[in-house]
CSV table of C-alpha atoms in Angstrom, one decimal:
chain,number,residue,atom,x,y,z
A,759,MET,CA,-189.7,-159.1,44.7
A,760,LYS,CA,-188.3,-156.8,47.4
A,761,ARG,CA,-191.6,-156.9,49.2
A,762,LYS,CA,-191.5,-160.8,49.4
A,763,SER,CA,-188.0,-160.7,50.8
A,764,ILE,CA,-189.0,-158.3,53.5
A,765,ILE,CA,-192.0,-160.5,54.5
A,766,LYS,CA,-189.8,-163.6,54.6
A,767,ARG,CA,-187.2,-161.9,56.8
A,768,THR,CA,-189.9,-160.5,59.1
A,769,ILE,CA,-191.5,-164.0,59.4
A,770,SER,CA,-188.1,-165.6,60.0
A,771,LEU,CA,-187.3,-163.0,62.7
A,772,LEU,CA,-190.7,-163.6,64.4
A,773,VAL,CA,-190.2,-167.4,64.3
A,774,ILE,CA,-186.7,-167.0,65.8
A,775,CYS,CA,-188.0,-164.6,68.5
A,776,PHE,CA,-190.9,-167.0,69.3
A,777,LEU,CA,-188.5,-170.0,69.6
A,778,GLY,CA,-186.1,-168.0,71.8
A,779,PHE,CA,-189.0,-166.9,74.1
A,780,MET,CA,-190.3,-170.4,74.4
A,781,SER,CA,-186.9,-171.8,75.1
A,782,TYR,CA,-186.4,-169.3,77.8
A,783,LYS,CA,-189.8,-170.1,79.4
A,784,ILE,CA,-189.0,-173.8,79.3
A,785,TYR,CA,-185.7,-173.2,81.0
A,786,GLN,CA,-187.3,-171.0,83.6
A,787,LYS,CA,-189.9,-173.6,84.4
A,788,MET,CA,-187.3,-176.4,84.7
A,789,SER,CA,-185.2,-174.2,87.0
A,790,HIS,CA,-188.2,-173.4,89.2
A,791,LYS,CA,-189.1,-177.2,89.4
A,792,LYS,CA,-185.5,-177.9,90.4
A,793,GLN,CA,-185.5,-175.2,93.0
A,794,VAL,CA,-188.8,-176.4,94.5
A,795,ALA,CA,-187.5,-180.0,94.6
A,796,GLN,CA,-184.4,-178.8,96.5
A,797,GLN,CA,-186.5,-176.6,98.8
A,798,THR,CA,-189.0,-179.4,99.7
A,799,ALA,CA,-186.4,-182.2,100.1
A,800,THR,CA,-186.5,-181.2,103.7
A,801,LEU,CA,-189.4,-179.6,105.4
A,802,PRO,CA,-189.3,-175.9,104.4
A,803,VAL,CA,-190.1,-173.0,106.7
A,804,PHE,CA,-193.7,-172.0,106.4
A,805,SER,CA,-196.3,-169.8,107.9
A,806,PHE,CA,-200.1,-170.1,107.5
A,807,THR,CA,-203.2,-169.3,109.6
A,808,ASP,CA,-205.1,-171.8,111.6
A,809,LEU,CA,-208.9,-171.8,112.0
A,810,GLU,CA,-208.7,-169.6,115.1
A,811,ARG,CA,-206.7,-167.1,112.9
A,812,ASN,CA,-203.5,-167.8,114.8
A,813,THR,CA,-200.2,-168.1,112.9
A,814,PHE,CA,-199.1,-171.7,112.5
A,815,THR,CA,-195.4,-172.4,111.5
A,816,ASN,CA,-192.9,-175.3,111.5
A,817,SER,CA,-192.4,-174.8,115.2
A,818,ASN,CA,-196.0,-175.7,115.9
A,819,LEU,CA,-195.5,-179.2,114.4
A,820,LYS,CA,-195.0,-182.1,116.7
A,821,GLY,CA,-191.3,-183.1,116.1
A,822,ASP,CA,-191.8,-186.8,117.1
A,823,LEU,CA,-194.4,-187.4,114.3
A,824,ALA,CA,-194.3,-187.8,110.5
A,825,THR,CA,-196.1,-184.9,108.8
A,826,ILE,CA,-198.4,-185.3,105.8
A,827,PHE,CA,-199.5,-182.1,104.0
A,828,VAL,CA,-202.7,-182.3,102.0
A,829,TYR,CA,-203.4,-179.3,99.7
A,830,PHE,CA,-207.1,-179.3,99.0
A,831,ASN,CA,-210.2,-177.4,97.9
A,832,SER,CA,-213.6,-178.1,99.5
A,833,GLU,CA,-215.3,-178.4,96.1
A,834,CYS,CA,-212.9,-181.1,94.9
A,835,ASP,CA,-214.5,-184.6,95.1
A,836,TYR,CA,-211.1,-186.2,95.0
A,837,CYS,CA,-210.0,-184.1,98.0
A,838,SER,CA,-213.1,-185.3,99.9
A,839,TYR,CA,-212.4,-188.9,99.1
A,840,GLU,CA,-208.8,-188.6,100.3
A,841,ALA,CA,-209.9,-186.9,103.5
A,842,GLN,CA,-212.6,-189.6,104.1
A,843,SER,CA,-210.0,-192.3,103.5
A,844,ILE,CA,-207.7,-190.7,106.1
A,845,GLN,CA,-210.6,-190.3,108.6
A,846,THR,CA,-211.6,-194.0,108.2
A,847,ASN,CA,-208.0,-195.0,109.0
A,848,LEU,CA,-207.1,-192.5,111.7
A,849,SER,CA,-206.4,-195.2,114.3
A,850,ARG,CA,-203.6,-196.5,112.0
A,851,PHE,CA,-201.9,-193.0,112.0
A,852,ARG,CA,-200.7,-192.8,115.6
A,853,LYS,CA,-197.2,-191.7,114.5
A,854,ALA,CA,-198.3,-189.1,112.0
A,855,GLN,CA,-199.9,-185.6,111.9
A,856,PHE,CA,-201.9,-184.3,109.0
A,857,VAL,CA,-201.8,-180.7,107.9
A,858,PHE,CA,-204.6,-179.8,105.5
A,859,ILE,CA,-204.1,-176.5,103.7
A,860,SER,CA,-206.5,-174.6,101.5
A,861,THR,CA,-206.7,-171.1,100.0
A,862,GLU,CA,-210.4,-170.9,100.8
A,863,ASP,CA,-212.1,-168.9,103.5
A,864,LYS,CA,-212.0,-170.1,107.1
A,865,ASP,CA,-215.7,-171.0,107.2
A,866,VAL,CA,-215.4,-173.1,104.0
A,867,ILE,CA,-212.4,-174.9,105.4
A,868,GLU,CA,-214.2,-175.5,108.7
A,869,LYS,CA,-217.3,-176.9,106.9
A,870,PHE,CA,-215.1,-179.3,104.9
A,871,ALA,CA,-213.3,-180.4,108.1
A,872,ARG,CA,-216.7,-181.0,109.8
A,873,GLU,CA,-218.2,-182.9,106.8
A,874,CYS,CA,-215.1,-185.2,106.7
A,875,LYS,CA,-215.3,-185.7,110.5
A,876,LEU,CA,-211.8,-184.3,110.9
A,877,LEU,CA,-212.5,-181.1,112.8
A,878,GLY,CA,-211.0,-181.1,116.3
A,879,VAL,CA,-209.3,-184.5,115.7
A,880,GLU,CA,-206.0,-184.9,117.4
A,881,ASN,CA,-203.0,-184.6,115.1
A,882,VAL,CA,-205.2,-183.2,112.2
A,883,ILE,CA,-204.7,-179.5,111.6
A,884,PHE,CA,-206.5,-177.3,109.1
A,885,LEU,CA,-204.7,-174.2,107.8
A,886,ARG,CA,-205.6,-171.3,105.5
A,887,ASP,CA,-203.1,-170.1,102.9
A,888,LYS,CA,-204.4,-166.6,102.2
A,889,VAL,CA,-201.6,-165.6,99.8
A,890,HIS,CA,-201.1,-168.9,97.9
A,891,ASN,CA,-197.6,-169.5,99.3
A,892,PHE,CA,-198.1,-173.3,99.6
A,893,ALA,CA,-198.5,-173.8,95.9
A,894,LYS,CA,-195.5,-171.7,95.1
A,895,ASN,CA,-193.1,-173.0,97.8
A,896,PHE,CA,-194.2,-176.6,97.9
A,897,GLY,CA,-194.7,-177.0,94.1
A,898,ALA,CA,-198.4,-177.8,94.3
A,899,ASN,CA,-199.9,-177.4,90.8
A,900,SER,CA,-202.9,-179.7,91.3
A,901,ILE,CA,-205.4,-180.6,94.0
A,902,PRO,CA,-205.3,-182.7,96.0
A,903,TYR,CA,-201.5,-182.5,96.4
A,904,SER,CA,-199.8,-184.4,99.2
A,905,LEU,CA,-196.4,-184.4,100.7
A,906,ILE,CA,-195.2,-187.0,103.2
A,907,TYR,CA,-192.3,-186.1,105.5
A,908,ASN,CA,-190.8,-188.4,108.1
A,909,LYS,CA,-190.3,-187.1,111.7
A,910,GLN,CA,-186.9,-185.8,110.8
A,911,GLY,CA,-188.5,-183.6,108.2
A,912,ILE,CA,-187.2,-185.4,105.1
A,913,LEU,CA,-189.5,-185.8,102.1
A,914,LEU,CA,-190.5,-189.4,101.6
A,915,ALA,CA,-193.1,-188.9,98.8
A,916,ARG,CA,-195.0,-186.4,96.7
A,917,TYR,CA,-198.3,-187.1,95.1
A,918,LYS,CA,-200.4,-185.1,92.6
A,919,GLY,CA,-204.0,-186.2,92.7
A,920,GLN,CA,-206.0,-188.4,95.1
A,921,ILE,CA,-204.2,-191.0,97.2
A,922,LYS,CA,-205.7,-193.5,99.7
A,923,ALA,CA,-204.7,-193.9,103.3
A,924,GLU,CA,-203.1,-197.2,102.5
A,925,THR,CA,-200.7,-195.5,100.2
A,926,ILE,CA,-199.6,-193.1,103.0
A,927,LEU,CA,-199.3,-196.0,105.4
A,928,ARG,CA,-197.1,-197.9,103.0
A,929,VAL,CA,-194.8,-194.9,102.5
A,930,LEU,CA,-194.6,-194.4,106.3
A,931,ALA,CA,-193.9,-198.1,106.9
A,932,LYS,CA,-190.8,-197.9,104.6
A,933,GLN,CA,-189.1,-195.2,106.7
């Protein structure tokens, strides 16, 4: 009888501990999401490496253009489709600059840019995030992941997953 009581109490204590731990994790995740939303409401300070291995920061952006960040991976088909859609419609993006960011090696990023016919294109920048700061600071938890900022650096839209150039153009037209 005493043994059953000890087992019941132990199980009850484990369940309470588990529920407490899960509640804490949920609270922590919600707090992080809220913090990221506040951080990214305006263009946050960032520092990545361009394909020439130079540091690229906010100050390198053209202040008179809207900025579209695209977090990508070269092996992601959706990322390729999004990049191709942007490339096809480049002439319609005269008032925008694209910043493609990946955690992959320079050569892999360069190959992706070349295959999508975006390497060396004006107002299209490819950056490397060696230490995975973009995902953490911009809240990217999927690829592709896109953020659209107006020329004042105010977030207009955030997209998880592939979007078409027409969607970006629609968002930019509303500003």
